[in-house]
PDB file of C-alpha atoms and ligand atoms in Angstrom:
ATOM      1  CA  MET A   1      -4.578 -24.696   5.470  1.00  0.00           C
ATOM      2  CA  TRP A   2      -1.997 -25.496   2.792  1.00  0.00           C
ATOM      3  CA  GLN A   3      -3.281 -22.739   0.511  1.00  0.00           C
ATOM      4  CA  LEU A   4      -2.456 -20.150   3.163  1.00  0.00           C
ATOM      5  CA  GLN A   5       1.031 -21.554   3.429  1.00  0.00           C
ATOM      6  CA  PHE A   6       1.701 -20.761  -0.251  1.00  0.00           C
ATOM      7  CA  MET A   7       0.334 -17.232   0.012  1.00  0.00           C
ATOM      8  CA  ASP A   8       2.403 -16.780   3.184  1.00  0.00           C
ATOM      9  CA  ARG A   9       5.473 -17.804   1.196  1.00  0.00           C
ATOM     10  CA  ALA A  10       4.593 -15.333  -1.569  1.00  0.00           C
ATOM     11  CA  ILE A  11       4.253 -12.574   1.035  1.00  0.00           C
ATOM     12  CA  ALA A  12       7.625 -13.525   2.561  1.00  0.00           C
ATOM     13  CA  LEU A  13       9.132 -13.199  -0.929  1.00  0.00           C
ATOM     14  CA  ALA A  14       7.499  -9.770  -1.283  1.00  0.00           C
ATOM     15  CA  GLU A  15       9.174  -8.742   1.984  1.00  0.00           C
ATOM     16  CA  GLU A  16      12.520  -9.907   0.562  1.00  0.00           C
ATOM     17  CA  ALA A  17      11.875  -7.754  -2.503  1.00  0.00           C
ATOM     18  CA  ALA A  18      11.282  -4.703  -0.299  1.00  0.00           C
ATOM     19  CA  LEU A  19      14.603  -5.288   1.496  1.00  0.00           C
ATOM     20  CA  ALA A  20      16.289  -5.408  -1.917  1.00  0.00           C
ATOM     21  CA  GLY A  21      14.681  -2.083  -2.885  1.00  0.00           C
ATOM     22  CA  GLU A  22      12.256  -3.678  -5.338  1.00  0.00           C
ATOM     23  CA  VAL A  23       8.519  -3.067  -5.366  1.00  0.00           C
ATOM     24  CA  PRO A  24       7.370  -5.819  -2.982  1.00  0.00           C
ATOM     25  CA  VAL A  25       5.585  -8.485  -4.976  1.00  0.00           C
ATOM     26  CA  GLY A  26       6.187 -12.213  -4.524  1.00  0.00           C
ATOM     27  CA  ALA A  27       4.996 -15.214  -6.524  1.00  0.00           C
ATOM     28  CA  VAL A  28       4.963 -18.977  -6.039  1.00  0.00           C
ATOM     29  CA  VAL A  29       4.054 -21.727  -8.531  1.00  0.00           C
ATOM     30  CA  THR A  30       2.799 -25.008  -7.111  1.00  0.00           C
ATOM     31  CA  ARG A  31       1.898 -28.390  -8.523  1.00  0.00           C
ATOM     32  CA  ASN A  32       0.360 -31.224  -6.529  1.00  0.00           C
ATOM     33  CA  GLY A  33       0.843 -29.226  -3.344  1.00  0.00           C
ATOM     34  CA  GLU A  34       4.552 -28.617  -3.904  1.00  0.00           C
ATOM     35  CA  VAL A  35       6.429 -25.414  -4.752  1.00  0.00           C
ATOM     36  CA  ILE A  36       8.111 -25.773  -8.160  1.00  0.00           C
ATOM     37  CA  GLY A  37       9.087 -22.149  -8.735  1.00  0.00           C
ATOM     38  CA  GLU A  38       9.135 -18.922  -6.755  1.00  0.00           C
ATOM     39  CA  ALA A  39      10.500 -15.423  -7.087  1.00  0.00           C
ATOM     40  CA  HIS A  40      10.177 -11.842  -6.004  1.00  0.00           C
ATOM     41  CA  ASN A  41       9.980  -8.791  -8.198  1.00  0.00           C
ATOM     42  CA  ALA A  42      13.494  -7.988  -9.474  1.00  0.00           C
ATOM     43  CA  PRO A  43      13.484  -5.574 -12.432  1.00  0.00           C
ATOM     44  CA  ARG A  44      15.991  -3.171 -10.847  1.00  0.00           C
ATOM     45  CA  GLU A  45      18.441  -5.806  -9.696  1.00  0.00           C
ATOM     46  CA  THR A  46      18.368  -7.547 -13.079  1.00  0.00           C
ATOM     47  CA  CYS A  47      17.978  -4.419 -15.260  1.00  0.00           C
ATOM     48  CA  ASP A  48      15.042  -6.236 -16.827  1.00  0.00           C
ATOM     49  CA  PRO A  49      11.663  -4.527 -17.112  1.00  0.00           C
ATOM     50  CA  THR A  50      10.029  -7.946 -17.559  1.00  0.00           C
ATOM     51  CA  ALA A  51      11.436  -9.358 -14.295  1.00  0.00           C
ATOM     52  CA  HIS A  52       8.131  -9.293 -12.440  1.00  0.00           C
ATOM     53  CA  ALA A  53       7.700 -11.893  -9.708  1.00  0.00           C
ATOM     54  CA  GLU A  54       5.155 -13.868 -11.744  1.00  0.00           C
ATOM     55  CA  ILE A  55       7.344 -14.029 -14.881  1.00  0.00           C
ATOM     56  CA  LEU A  56      10.382 -15.209 -12.899  1.00  0.00           C
ATOM     57  CA  ALA A  57       8.378 -17.778 -10.937  1.00  0.00           C
ATOM     58  CA  LEU A  58       6.728 -19.128 -14.124  1.00  0.00           C
ATOM     59  CA  ARG A  59      10.122 -19.365 -15.830  1.00  0.00           C
ATOM     60  CA  ARG A  60      11.614 -21.288 -12.905  1.00  0.00           C
ATOM     61  CA  ALA A  61       8.623 -23.623 -12.694  1.00  0.00           C
ATOM     62  CA  ALA A  62       8.770 -24.301 -16.444  1.00  0.00           C
ATOM     63  CA  HIS A  63      12.474 -25.128 -16.180  1.00  0.00           C
ATOM     64  CA  ALA A  64      11.767 -27.407 -13.221  1.00  0.00           C
ATOM     65  CA  LEU A  65       9.082 -29.263 -15.185  1.00  0.00           C
ATOM     66  CA  GLY A  66      11.006 -29.204 -18.458  1.00  0.00           C
ATOM     67  CA  SER A  67       7.946 -27.835 -20.233  1.00  0.00           C
ATOM     68  CA  ASP A  68       6.607 -24.474 -21.333  1.00  0.00           C
ATOM     69  CA  ARG A  69       3.122 -25.580 -20.327  1.00  0.00           C
ATOM     70  CA  LEU A  70       2.251 -25.402 -16.668  1.00  0.00           C
ATOM     71  CA  ALA A  71      -1.082 -27.197 -16.814  1.00  0.00           C
ATOM     72  CA  ASP A  72      -2.234 -28.480 -13.417  1.00  0.00           C
ATOM     73  CA  CYS A  73      -0.214 -25.721 -11.744  1.00  0.00           C
ATOM     74  CA  GLU A  74      -1.318 -22.896  -9.508  1.00  0.00           C
ATOM     75  CA  LEU A  75       0.192 -19.433  -9.279  1.00  0.00           C
ATOM     76  CA  TRP A  76       0.085 -17.552  -5.970  1.00  0.00           C
ATOM     77  CA  VAL A  77       0.953 -13.875  -6.160  1.00  0.00           C
ATOM     78  CA  THR A  78       0.663 -11.051  -3.663  1.00  0.00           C
ATOM     79  CA  LEU A  79      -0.696  -8.458  -6.118  1.00  0.00           C
ATOM     80  CA  GLU A  80      -3.142  -8.568  -9.004  1.00  0.00           C
ATOM     81  CA  PRO A  81      -1.062  -9.370 -12.101  1.00  0.00           C
ATOM     82  CA  CYS A  82      -0.383  -6.687 -14.739  1.00  0.00           C
ATOM     83  CA  ALA A  83      -1.221  -7.185 -18.415  1.00  0.00           C
ATOM     84  CA  MET A  84       2.211  -8.637 -19.203  1.00  0.00           C
ATOM     85  CA  CYS A  85       2.018 -11.195 -16.412  1.00  0.00           C
ATOM     86  CA  ALA A  86      -1.607 -12.053 -17.172  1.00  0.00           C
ATOM     87  CA  GLY A  87      -0.478 -12.748 -20.757  1.00  0.00           C
ATOM     88  CA  ALA A  88       2.316 -14.993 -19.466  1.00  0.00           C
ATOM     89  CA  ILE A  89      -0.197 -16.842 -17.261  1.00  0.00           C
ATOM     90  CA  VAL A  90      -2.271 -17.526 -20.399  1.00  0.00           C
ATOM     91  CA  HIS A  91       0.759 -18.782 -22.350  1.00  0.00           C
ATOM     92  CA  ALA A  92       1.784 -20.992 -19.427  1.00  0.00           C
ATOM     93  CA  ARG A  93      -1.749 -22.468 -19.219  1.00  0.00           C
ATOM     94  CA  ILE A  94      -1.817 -21.945 -15.460  1.00  0.00           C
ATOM     95  CA  ASP A  95      -4.803 -23.757 -14.013  1.00  0.00           C
ATOM     96  CA  LYS A  96      -5.581 -21.560 -11.012  1.00  0.00           C
ATOM     97  CA  LEU A  97      -4.488 -18.036 -10.125  1.00  0.00           C
ATOM     98  CA  TYR A  98      -4.614 -16.836  -6.536  1.00  0.00           C
ATOM     99  CA  TYR A  99      -3.741 -13.224  -5.844  1.00  0.00           C
ATOM    100  CA  ALA A 100      -3.887 -11.280  -2.602  1.00  0.00           C
ATOM    101  CA  ALA A 101      -4.238  -7.521  -3.128  1.00  0.00           C
ATOM    102  CA  SER A 102      -6.169  -5.859  -5.933  1.00  0.00           C
ATOM    103  CA  ASP A 103      -4.373  -3.309  -8.081  1.00  0.00           C
ATOM    104  CA  PRO A 104      -6.896  -0.877  -9.572  1.00  0.00           C
ATOM    105  CA  LYS A 105      -4.072   1.067 -11.310  1.00  0.00           C
ATOM    106  CA  GLY A 106      -1.817  -1.620 -12.748  1.00  0.00           C
ATOM    107  CA  GLY A 107      -3.855  -4.799 -12.470  1.00  0.00           C
ATOM    108  CA  ALA A 108      -5.222  -6.448 -15.603  1.00  0.00           C
ATOM    109  CA  VAL A 109      -7.340  -9.282 -14.204  1.00  0.00           C
ATOM    110  CA  GLU A 110     -10.260  -7.526 -12.532  1.00  0.00           C
ATOM    111  CA  HIS A 111      -9.199  -4.058 -13.661  1.00  0.00           C
ATOM    112  CA  GLY A 112      -7.875  -2.348 -16.790  1.00  0.00           C
ATOM    113  CA  ALA A 113      -7.292  -4.718 -19.693  1.00  0.00           C
ATOM    114  CA  ARG A 114      -9.077  -7.677 -18.004  1.00  0.00           C
ATOM    115  CA  VAL A 115      -6.905  -9.985 -20.079  1.00  0.00           C
ATOM    116  CA  PHE A 116      -8.725 -13.227 -19.270  1.00  0.00           C
ATOM    117  CA  GLU A 117     -12.069 -11.762 -20.292  1.00  0.00           C
ATOM    118  CA  GLN A 118     -10.976 -10.812 -23.810  1.00  0.00           C
ATOM    119  CA  PRO A 119     -12.660 -12.787 -26.599  1.00  0.00           C
ATOM    120  CA  GLY A 120      -9.295 -13.831 -28.071  1.00  0.00           C
ATOM    121  CA  CYS A 121      -7.964 -15.132 -24.768  1.00  0.00           C
ATOM    122  CA  LEU A 122      -6.684 -18.664 -25.427  1.00  0.00           C
ATOM    123  CA  HIS A 123      -6.873 -19.929 -21.875  1.00  0.00           C
ATOM    124  CA  ARG A 124      -8.686 -18.731 -18.788  1.00  0.00           C
ATOM    125  CA  PRO A 125      -7.376 -19.747 -15.387  1.00  0.00           C
ATOM    126  CA  GLU A 126      -9.710 -19.995 -12.444  1.00  0.00           C
ATOM    127  CA  VAL A 127      -9.143 -16.811 -10.433  1.00  0.00           C
ATOM    128  CA  TYR A 128      -9.362 -16.451  -6.652  1.00  0.00           C
ATOM    129  CA  SER A 129      -8.532 -13.150  -5.014  1.00  0.00           C
ATOM    130  CA  GLY A 130      -8.359 -11.675  -1.555  1.00  0.00           C
ATOM    131  CA  MET A 131      -6.476 -14.367   0.361  1.00  0.00           C
ATOM    132  CA  GLY A 132      -3.763 -12.593   2.396  1.00  0.00           C
ATOM    133  CA  GLU A 133      -4.907  -9.255   1.014  1.00  0.00           C
ATOM    134  CA  ALA A 134      -4.420  -7.250   4.218  1.00  0.00           C
ATOM    135  CA  ARG A 135      -0.806  -8.336   4.750  1.00  0.00           C
ATOM    136  CA  ALA A 136       0.205  -8.160   1.100  1.00  0.00           C
ATOM    137  CA  GLY A 137      -1.301  -4.666   0.857  1.00  0.00           C
ATOM    138  CA  GLU A 138       0.444  -3.554   4.037  1.00  0.00           C
ATOM    139  CA  VAL A 139       3.850  -4.661   2.704  1.00  0.00           C
ATOM    140  CA  LEU A 140       3.247  -2.539  -0.411  1.00  0.00           C
ATOM    141  CA  ARG A 141       1.952   0.495   1.504  1.00  0.00           C
ATOM    142  CA  GLU A 142       4.869   0.373   3.934  1.00  0.00           C
ATOM    143  CA  PHE A 143       7.324   0.228   1.023  1.00  0.00           C
ATOM    144  CA  PHE A 144       5.868   3.284  -0.693  1.00  0.00           C
ATOM    145  CA  ARG A 145       5.516   5.157   2.625  1.00  0.00           C
ATOM    146  CA  GLN A 146       9.255   4.767   3.236  1.00  0.00           C
ATOM    147  CA  ARG A 147      10.071   5.945  -0.297  1.00  0.00           C
ATOM    148  CA  ARG A 148       8.131   9.172   0.007  1.00  0.00           C
TER     149      ARG A 148
HETATM  150 ZN1   ZN B 201       3.545  -8.076 -13.992  1.00  0.00          ZN
END
């Protein structure tokens, strides 16, 4: 299934992040079944607290399209987006969000701030969660186990 292929790619990016010593989260932006931007979490490497996988992938996709609006695009990410990334997803007008693992502590889609459910939210993507959850969660758990 092509959808699984994109989540697989996001998980592979998360594994790359772990090897680089970054919290393992990966993100892929697609349009018409093609990858137009992808990234892994990189705040340490870039000394940039905003360098979450989703932000970097959205930025690359927007450059690739030559537009700040990513309508008709899908974002695939291995972990439930935080409030900052959920806000960026709104600004980018992402059509569909797919995320693998839930994040009850830092997530802001189905937990915490629930950004898309706020009355002032300008755009609400369709949200699908759980695809690839077991593997994405295992990559995160393994990372934190090794750090302890
Ligand atoms: Zn984030």
